[in-house]
XYZ file of C-alpha atoms in Angstrom:
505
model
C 141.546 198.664 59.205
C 144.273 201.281 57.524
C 145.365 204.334 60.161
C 141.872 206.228 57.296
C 138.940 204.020 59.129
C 138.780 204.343 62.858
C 137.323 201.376 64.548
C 133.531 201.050 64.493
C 133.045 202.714 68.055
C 135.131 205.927 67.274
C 132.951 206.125 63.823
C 130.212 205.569 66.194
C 131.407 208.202 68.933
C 131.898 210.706 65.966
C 128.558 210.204 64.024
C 126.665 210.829 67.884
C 127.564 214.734 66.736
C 125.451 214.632 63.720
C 121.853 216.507 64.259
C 120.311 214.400 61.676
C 119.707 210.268 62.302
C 121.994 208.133 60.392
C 119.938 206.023 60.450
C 117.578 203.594 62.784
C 119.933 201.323 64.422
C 122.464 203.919 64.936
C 120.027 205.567 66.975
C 118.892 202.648 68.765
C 122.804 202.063 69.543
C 122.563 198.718 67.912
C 124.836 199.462 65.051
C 126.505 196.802 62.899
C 129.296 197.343 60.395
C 126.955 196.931 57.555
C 125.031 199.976 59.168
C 128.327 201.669 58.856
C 129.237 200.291 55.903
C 126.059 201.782 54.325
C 126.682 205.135 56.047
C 130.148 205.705 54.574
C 128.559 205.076 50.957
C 125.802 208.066 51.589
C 128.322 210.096 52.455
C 130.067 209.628 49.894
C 127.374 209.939 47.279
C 126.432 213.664 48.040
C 125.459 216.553 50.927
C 127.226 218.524 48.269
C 123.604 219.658 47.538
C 123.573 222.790 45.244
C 121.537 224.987 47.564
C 121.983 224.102 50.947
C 121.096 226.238 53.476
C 123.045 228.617 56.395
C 122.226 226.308 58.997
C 123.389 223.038 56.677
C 126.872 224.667 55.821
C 127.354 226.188 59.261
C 126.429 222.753 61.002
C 128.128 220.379 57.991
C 131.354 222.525 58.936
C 131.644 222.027 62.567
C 131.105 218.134 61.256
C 133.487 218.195 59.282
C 136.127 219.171 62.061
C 135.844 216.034 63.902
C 138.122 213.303 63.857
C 137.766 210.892 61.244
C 134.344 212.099 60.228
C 136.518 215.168 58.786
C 138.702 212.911 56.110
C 135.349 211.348 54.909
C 134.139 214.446 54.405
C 136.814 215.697 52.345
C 136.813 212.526 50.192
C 132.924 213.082 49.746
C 133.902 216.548 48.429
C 136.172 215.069 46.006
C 133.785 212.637 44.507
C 131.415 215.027 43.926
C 133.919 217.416 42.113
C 135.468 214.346 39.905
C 131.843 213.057 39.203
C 131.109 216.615 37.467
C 134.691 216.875 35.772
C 133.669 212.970 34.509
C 130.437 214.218 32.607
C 132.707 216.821 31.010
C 136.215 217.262 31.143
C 136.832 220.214 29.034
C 134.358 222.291 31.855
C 136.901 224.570 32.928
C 134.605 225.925 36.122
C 134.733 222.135 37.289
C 138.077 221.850 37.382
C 138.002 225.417 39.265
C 135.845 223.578 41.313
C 138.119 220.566 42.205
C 141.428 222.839 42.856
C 139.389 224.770 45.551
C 138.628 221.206 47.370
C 142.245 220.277 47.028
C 144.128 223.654 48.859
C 141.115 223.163 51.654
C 142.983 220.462 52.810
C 146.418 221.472 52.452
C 148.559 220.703 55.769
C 149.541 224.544 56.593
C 145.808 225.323 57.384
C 145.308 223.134 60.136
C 142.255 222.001 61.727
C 140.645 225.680 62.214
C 141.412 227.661 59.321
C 140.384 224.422 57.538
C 137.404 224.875 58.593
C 137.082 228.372 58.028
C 138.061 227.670 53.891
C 135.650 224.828 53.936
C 132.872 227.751 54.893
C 134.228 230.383 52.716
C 134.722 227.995 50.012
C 131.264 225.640 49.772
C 129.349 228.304 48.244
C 131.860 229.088 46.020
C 132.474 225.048 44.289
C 128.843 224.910 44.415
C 128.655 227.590 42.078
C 131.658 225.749 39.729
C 129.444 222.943 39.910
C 125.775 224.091 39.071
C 124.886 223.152 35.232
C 124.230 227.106 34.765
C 127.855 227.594 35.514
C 128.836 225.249 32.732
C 127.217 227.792 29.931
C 129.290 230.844 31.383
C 132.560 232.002 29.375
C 136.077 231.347 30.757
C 138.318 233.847 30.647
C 140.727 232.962 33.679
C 140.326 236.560 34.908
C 137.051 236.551 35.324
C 136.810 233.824 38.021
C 135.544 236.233 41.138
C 133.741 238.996 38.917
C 131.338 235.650 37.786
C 131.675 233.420 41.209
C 130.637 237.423 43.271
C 127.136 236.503 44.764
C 128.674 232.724 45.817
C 131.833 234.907 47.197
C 129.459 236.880 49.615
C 127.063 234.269 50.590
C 130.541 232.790 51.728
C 131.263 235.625 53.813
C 127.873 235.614 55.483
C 128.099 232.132 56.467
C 131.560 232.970 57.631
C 130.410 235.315 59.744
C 127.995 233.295 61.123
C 130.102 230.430 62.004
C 132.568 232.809 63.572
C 129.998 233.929 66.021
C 130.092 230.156 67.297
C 130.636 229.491 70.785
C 132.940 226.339 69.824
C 134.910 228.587 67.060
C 134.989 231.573 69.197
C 136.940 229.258 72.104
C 139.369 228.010 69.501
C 140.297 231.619 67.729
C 141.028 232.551 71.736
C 142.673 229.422 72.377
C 144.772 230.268 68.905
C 145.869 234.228 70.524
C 144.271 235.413 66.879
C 143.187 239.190 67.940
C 141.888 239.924 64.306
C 140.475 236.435 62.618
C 139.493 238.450 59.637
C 143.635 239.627 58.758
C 144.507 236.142 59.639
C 142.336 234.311 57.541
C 143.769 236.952 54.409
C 147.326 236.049 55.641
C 146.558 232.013 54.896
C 144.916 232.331 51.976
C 148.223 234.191 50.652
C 150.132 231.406 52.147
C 148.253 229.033 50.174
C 148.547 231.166 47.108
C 151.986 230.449 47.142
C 151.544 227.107 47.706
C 149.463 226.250 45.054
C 151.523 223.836 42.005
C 150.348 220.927 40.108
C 152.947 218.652 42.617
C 150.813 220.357 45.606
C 147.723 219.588 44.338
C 148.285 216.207 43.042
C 149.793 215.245 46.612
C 146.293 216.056 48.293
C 144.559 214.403 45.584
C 146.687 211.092 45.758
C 146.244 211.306 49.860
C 142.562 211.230 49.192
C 142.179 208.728 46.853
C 144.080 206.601 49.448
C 141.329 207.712 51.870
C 138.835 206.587 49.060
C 140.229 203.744 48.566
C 139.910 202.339 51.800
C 136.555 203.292 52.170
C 135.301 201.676 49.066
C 137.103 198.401 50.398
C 135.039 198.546 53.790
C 131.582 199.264 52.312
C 132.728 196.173 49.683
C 133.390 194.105 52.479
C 130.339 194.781 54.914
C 127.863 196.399 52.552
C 125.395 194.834 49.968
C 126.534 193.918 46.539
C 124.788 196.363 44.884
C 126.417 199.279 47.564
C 129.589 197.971 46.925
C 129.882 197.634 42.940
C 128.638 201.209 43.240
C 131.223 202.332 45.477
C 134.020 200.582 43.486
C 132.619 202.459 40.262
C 132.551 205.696 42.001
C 136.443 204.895 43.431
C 137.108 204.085 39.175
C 135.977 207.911 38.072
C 137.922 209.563 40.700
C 140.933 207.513 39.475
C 140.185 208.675 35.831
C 139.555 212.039 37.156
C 143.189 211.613 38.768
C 145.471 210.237 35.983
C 143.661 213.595 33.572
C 144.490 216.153 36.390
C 148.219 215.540 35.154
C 147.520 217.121 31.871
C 145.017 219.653 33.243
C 145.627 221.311 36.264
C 148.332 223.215 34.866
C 146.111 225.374 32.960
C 144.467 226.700 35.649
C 146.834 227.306 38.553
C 147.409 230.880 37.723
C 143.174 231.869 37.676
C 143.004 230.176 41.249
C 146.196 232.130 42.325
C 144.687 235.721 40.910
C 141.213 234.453 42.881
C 142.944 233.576 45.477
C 144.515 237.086 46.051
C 141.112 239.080 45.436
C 139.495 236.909 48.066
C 141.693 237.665 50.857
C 141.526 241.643 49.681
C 137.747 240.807 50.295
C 138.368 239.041 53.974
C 140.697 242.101 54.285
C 137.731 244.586 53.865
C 135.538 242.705 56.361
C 138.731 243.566 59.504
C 138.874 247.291 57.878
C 135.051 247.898 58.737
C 133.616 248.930 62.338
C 132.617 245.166 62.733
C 135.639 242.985 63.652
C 135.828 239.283 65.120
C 138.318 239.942 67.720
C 138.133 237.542 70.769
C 137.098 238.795 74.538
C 134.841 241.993 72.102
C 131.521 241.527 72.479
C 130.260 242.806 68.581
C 128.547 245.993 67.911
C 125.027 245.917 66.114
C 125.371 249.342 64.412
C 125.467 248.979 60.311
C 127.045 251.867 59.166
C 127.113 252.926 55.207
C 128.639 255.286 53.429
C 127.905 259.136 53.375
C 127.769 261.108 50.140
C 131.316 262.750 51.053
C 132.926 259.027 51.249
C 131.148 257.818 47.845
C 132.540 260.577 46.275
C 135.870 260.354 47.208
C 136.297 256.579 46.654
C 134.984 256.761 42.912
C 137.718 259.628 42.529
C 140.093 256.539 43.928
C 138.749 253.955 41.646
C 135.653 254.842 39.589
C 133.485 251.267 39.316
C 132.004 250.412 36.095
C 128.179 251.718 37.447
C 129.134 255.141 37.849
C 129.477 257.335 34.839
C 131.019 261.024 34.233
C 128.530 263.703 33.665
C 129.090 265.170 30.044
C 130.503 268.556 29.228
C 127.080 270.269 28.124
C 125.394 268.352 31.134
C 122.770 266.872 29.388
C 122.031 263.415 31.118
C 119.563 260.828 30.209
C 116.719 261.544 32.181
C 117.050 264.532 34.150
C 114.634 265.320 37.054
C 111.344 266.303 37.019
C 110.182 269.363 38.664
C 109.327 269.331 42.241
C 105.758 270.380 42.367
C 103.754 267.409 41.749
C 100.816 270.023 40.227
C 102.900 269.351 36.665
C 102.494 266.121 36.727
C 100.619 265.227 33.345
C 98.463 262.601 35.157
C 96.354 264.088 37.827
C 97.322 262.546 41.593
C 95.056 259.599 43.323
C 93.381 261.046 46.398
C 95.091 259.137 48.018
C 98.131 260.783 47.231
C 96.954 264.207 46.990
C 97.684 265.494 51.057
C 101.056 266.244 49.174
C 99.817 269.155 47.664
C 99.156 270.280 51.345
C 102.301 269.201 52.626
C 103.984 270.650 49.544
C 102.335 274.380 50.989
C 102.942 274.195 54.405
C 106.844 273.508 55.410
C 105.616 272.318 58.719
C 103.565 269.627 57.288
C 105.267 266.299 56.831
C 104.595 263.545 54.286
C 106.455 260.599 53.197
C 106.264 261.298 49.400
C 107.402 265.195 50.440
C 110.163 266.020 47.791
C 110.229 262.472 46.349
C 108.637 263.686 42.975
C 112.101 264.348 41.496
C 113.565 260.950 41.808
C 111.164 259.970 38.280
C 112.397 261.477 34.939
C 110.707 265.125 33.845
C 107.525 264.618 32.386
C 107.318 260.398 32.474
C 105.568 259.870 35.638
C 102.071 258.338 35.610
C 99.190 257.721 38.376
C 98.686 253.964 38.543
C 96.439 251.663 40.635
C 97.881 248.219 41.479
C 94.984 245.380 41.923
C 95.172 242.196 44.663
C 96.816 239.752 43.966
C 99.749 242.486 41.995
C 102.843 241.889 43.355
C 105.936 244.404 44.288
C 109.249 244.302 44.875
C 111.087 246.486 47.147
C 115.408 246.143 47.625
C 116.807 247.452 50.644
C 119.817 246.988 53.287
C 119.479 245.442 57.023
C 118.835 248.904 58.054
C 115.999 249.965 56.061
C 112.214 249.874 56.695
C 110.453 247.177 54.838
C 107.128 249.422 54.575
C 109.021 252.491 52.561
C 108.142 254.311 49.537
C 110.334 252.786 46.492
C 109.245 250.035 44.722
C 108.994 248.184 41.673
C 106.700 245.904 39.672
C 108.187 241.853 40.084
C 108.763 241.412 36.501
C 111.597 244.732 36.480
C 112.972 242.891 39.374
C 113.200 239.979 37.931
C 115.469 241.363 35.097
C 118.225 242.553 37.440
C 121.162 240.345 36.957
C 123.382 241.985 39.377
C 123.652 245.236 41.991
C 125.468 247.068 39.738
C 122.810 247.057 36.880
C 120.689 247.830 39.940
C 122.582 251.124 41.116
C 122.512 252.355 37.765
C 118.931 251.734 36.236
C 117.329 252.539 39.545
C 120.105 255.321 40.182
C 120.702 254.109 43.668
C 123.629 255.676 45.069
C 124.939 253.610 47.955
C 124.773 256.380 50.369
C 121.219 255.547 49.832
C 120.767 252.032 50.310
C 123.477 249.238 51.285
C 121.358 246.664 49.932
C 122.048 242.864 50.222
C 118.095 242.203 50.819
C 114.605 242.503 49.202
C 110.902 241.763 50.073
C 107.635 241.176 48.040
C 104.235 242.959 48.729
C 100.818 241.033 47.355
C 98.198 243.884 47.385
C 95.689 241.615 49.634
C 92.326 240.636 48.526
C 89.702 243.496 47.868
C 92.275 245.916 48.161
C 94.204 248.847 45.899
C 96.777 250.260 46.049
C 97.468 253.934 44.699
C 101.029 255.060 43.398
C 103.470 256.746 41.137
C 105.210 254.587 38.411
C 107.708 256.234 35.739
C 111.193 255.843 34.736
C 113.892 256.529 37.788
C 115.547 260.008 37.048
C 119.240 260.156 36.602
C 121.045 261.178 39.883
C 124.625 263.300 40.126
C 127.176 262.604 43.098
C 129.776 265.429 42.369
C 131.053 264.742 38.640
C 129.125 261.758 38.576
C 125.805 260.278 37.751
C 123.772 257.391 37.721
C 121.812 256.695 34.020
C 118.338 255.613 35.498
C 115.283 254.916 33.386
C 114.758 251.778 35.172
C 110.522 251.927 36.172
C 110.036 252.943 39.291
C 107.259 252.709 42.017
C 106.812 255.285 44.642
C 103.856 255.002 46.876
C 102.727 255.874 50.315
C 104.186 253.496 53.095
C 100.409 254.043 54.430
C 98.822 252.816 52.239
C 100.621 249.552 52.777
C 98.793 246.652 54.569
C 100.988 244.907 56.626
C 99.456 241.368 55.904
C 100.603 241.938 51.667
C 104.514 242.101 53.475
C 106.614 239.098 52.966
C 109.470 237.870 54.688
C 112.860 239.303 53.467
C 115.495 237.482 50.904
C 118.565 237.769 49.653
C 119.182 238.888 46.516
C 122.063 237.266 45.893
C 124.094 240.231 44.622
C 125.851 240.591 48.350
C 126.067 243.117 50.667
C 127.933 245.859 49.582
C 128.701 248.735 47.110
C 131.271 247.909 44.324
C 133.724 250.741 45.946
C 136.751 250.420 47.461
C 135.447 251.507 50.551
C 131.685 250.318 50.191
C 131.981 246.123 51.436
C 130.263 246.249 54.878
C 131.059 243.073 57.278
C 127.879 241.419 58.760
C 128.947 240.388 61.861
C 126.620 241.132 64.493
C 124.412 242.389 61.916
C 120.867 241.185 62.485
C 119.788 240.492 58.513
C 116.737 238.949 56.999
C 114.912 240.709 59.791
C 111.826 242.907 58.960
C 111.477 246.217 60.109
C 108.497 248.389 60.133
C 108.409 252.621 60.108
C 106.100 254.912 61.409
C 104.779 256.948 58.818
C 102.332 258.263 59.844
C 101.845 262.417 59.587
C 102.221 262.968 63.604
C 105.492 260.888 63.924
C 106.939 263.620 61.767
């Protein structure tokens, strides 16, 4: 065997870390080299699924980082990038795709920050790869504006596999105080590392790897395993002798994605959260107040926030407080507002809530079992609160910042990151408000709203309609320069009820 392939007892030794079976006779410690043999080709074939999930990456990560099971890994991540660059070569994402494989393996990482890009990064090429990807426009600028939602799933599953005992040991082994700045500091290394003569090096060292691979599954394997494994060794050569023609075109993109990602890592050191060794994590999730919203869009106003005309006139301004204009008459359920609305010392959950819909739009509505909601919120928030909206407005979000400005959600308000469903249960109604969101000011700016809006009484809400939370897939975070919160020790995807009721108040 080449110095690639370990004998059959190290692969043995190394595969004993897997949490899945290999397969029978591994398991039974009766392995043969044809057992092997097949092994290596499965590997080889895929575990680049498209949606894996946290416990998959994490777990395929820490694989990944032992000896010898780590270089199959890699070349299994480079047959998966040259098979999609082989159904179309002129797919600029997959090419993306393959240089982001290639500088998670270059030699100045070492073993732990190589593990850290492989975390970062999987989301990321799995995005470059997905057929949907393929149908997006590439502008070379636009790389992390389009890749954003893969970017922070990386983060969160960074975050996670920080918080590993086995990680944690070798950041404290490695005297790194703040991981976060350090991981920002390689990836600008490897920014300036990155050249077609860099790249081409890694890919050359893999296909070696590949190489002798394919020769042991042709030599123990079946037939049929082996003539596949030399055809898949053929289209990462191909794949290979093109990249000298096309890699060129894209080594500036990477390098300007490259920078914006470690300003992103940088963000997660400059929050209250920080994955410093011998610090045990605090737990608190802390967004931004009105006063530090304002001032960053002063800094750098995103593309969600607009400046409130001269004359003031905005698209849908508020409606009046006192629910008695409304130009549908209240539910009963609804109506202990009035009462609230009377008495200060009342309480009620929908108590000076009527001006978040536009001024004379609001409408009584009665939602039927089997209707279903949608509610977004942050870690933090209650899963049984007041705003809502129907699925099929949900459903038409494409992003957090179309979000923030149809719903007018400050971020003050809500950190988001998260949402829920509610099924009105069987034999049940449910009463609420429904109208267009009204436009909101922050200083001299506003939100446009109109997006339809449900408000409703949190107890009205039966707790068996609640689903488990999601992810949205727009990130956590605010589009500010301030506003990108860090997870870590961050319970998320973890419901969390409110008392509503009129005595708690």
């Amino acid at each position: 065997m080449s110095d690639f392939l370990p004998s059959k007892q190290e692969l043995t030794n190394a595969l004993a870390w897997f949490t899945a079976p290999v397969n029978d006779a591994i398991k039974k410690g009766k392995e043969t080299a044809a057992d092997i043999a097949e092994w290596l080709w499965v590997v080889l074939q895929g575990d680049f699924a498209e949606d894996q999930s946290t416990a998959q990456i994490v777990t395929g990560t820490v694989i990944s980082m032992i000896p010898f099971v780590d270089q199959i890994c890699d070349v299994r991540d480079l047959c998966a990038n040259s098979v999609k660059i082989k159904e179309d070569s002129n797919n600029p994402w997959a090419w993306v795709g393959l240089i982001l494989t290639l500088i998670g393996l270059f030699p100045v990482l070492g073993s732990l920050f190589k593990g850290i890009f492989k975390v970062i990064l999987a989301p990321i090429r799995r995005f470059m790869l997905k057929p949907a990807t393929k149908g997006l426009k590439f502008t070379g600028g636009n790389i992390y504006k389009l890749a954003e939602p893969a970017i922070e799933t990386g983060i969160t599953e960074l975050n996670k596999f920080l918080a590993r005992p086995a990680v944690k040991n070798a950041i404290k082994k490695a005297k790194i105080t703040n991981i976060y700045k350090a991981i920002a500091n390689k990836i600008r290394e490897v920014k300036a590392l990155v050249s077609k003569q860099s790249l081409l090096k890694v890919f050359d060292q893999l296909v070696g790897h590949l190489r002798d691979t394919v020769k042991f599954i042709e030599k123990y394997a079946s037939k049929a395993v082996g003539t596949k494994a030399k055809q898949m060794l053929q289209s990462v050569v191909d794949v290979r002798n093109l990249a000298n023609q096309k890699l060129g075109e894209f080594l500036k993109p990477v390098q300007d994605f490259l920078e914006k990602l470690a300003v992103r890592i940088e963000k997660e050191s400059d929050q209250a959260f920080k994955a410093t060794t011998n610090v045990r994590n605090v737990t608190q999730f802390r967004r931004l107040d009105d006063g530090e919203e304002l001032e960053a869009f002063r800094k750098q106003k995103p593309d969600w926030v607009r400046k409130i005309p001269e004359n003031r006139r905005l698209p849908f301004p508020q409606a009046k407080k006192d629910p008695k204009t409304a130009s549908t008459p209240l539910h009963p359920s609804l109506g202990n507002v009035q009462s609230a609305l009377k008495n200060p010392k009342l309480k009620h959950p929908l108590k000076g809530k009527y001006d978040t819909f536009a001024q004379g739009m609001i409408k009584a509505e009665v939602f039927g079992e089997g209707e279903v909601l949608i509610r977004v919120l942050a870690p933090g928030s209650f899963d049984n609160s007041i705003c809502w909206m129907r699925k099929s407005e949900f459903e038409k979000l494409k992003s957090r910042e179309e979000w923030r400005d149809k719903f007018a959600v400050w971020a003050s308000w809500n950190a988001n990151g998260e949402y829920l469903e509610y099924t009105v249960p069987k034999g049940k109604k449910l009463y609420a408000w429904e109208g267009p969101a009204a436009s909101q000011e922050l200083g001299e700016f506003y939100l446009k709203g109109g997006g339809i809006q449900i408000v409703l009484d949190p107890n009205d809400l039966v707790a068996s309609g609640l689903s488990k939370r999601k992810l949205t897939g727009w990130g956590y975070g605010t589009d500010t320069e301030i506003g990108d919160f860090s997870m870590v020790g961050v319970p998320t995807l973890q419901t969390k009820i409110g008392d509503y009721s009129l005595a708690s108040k």
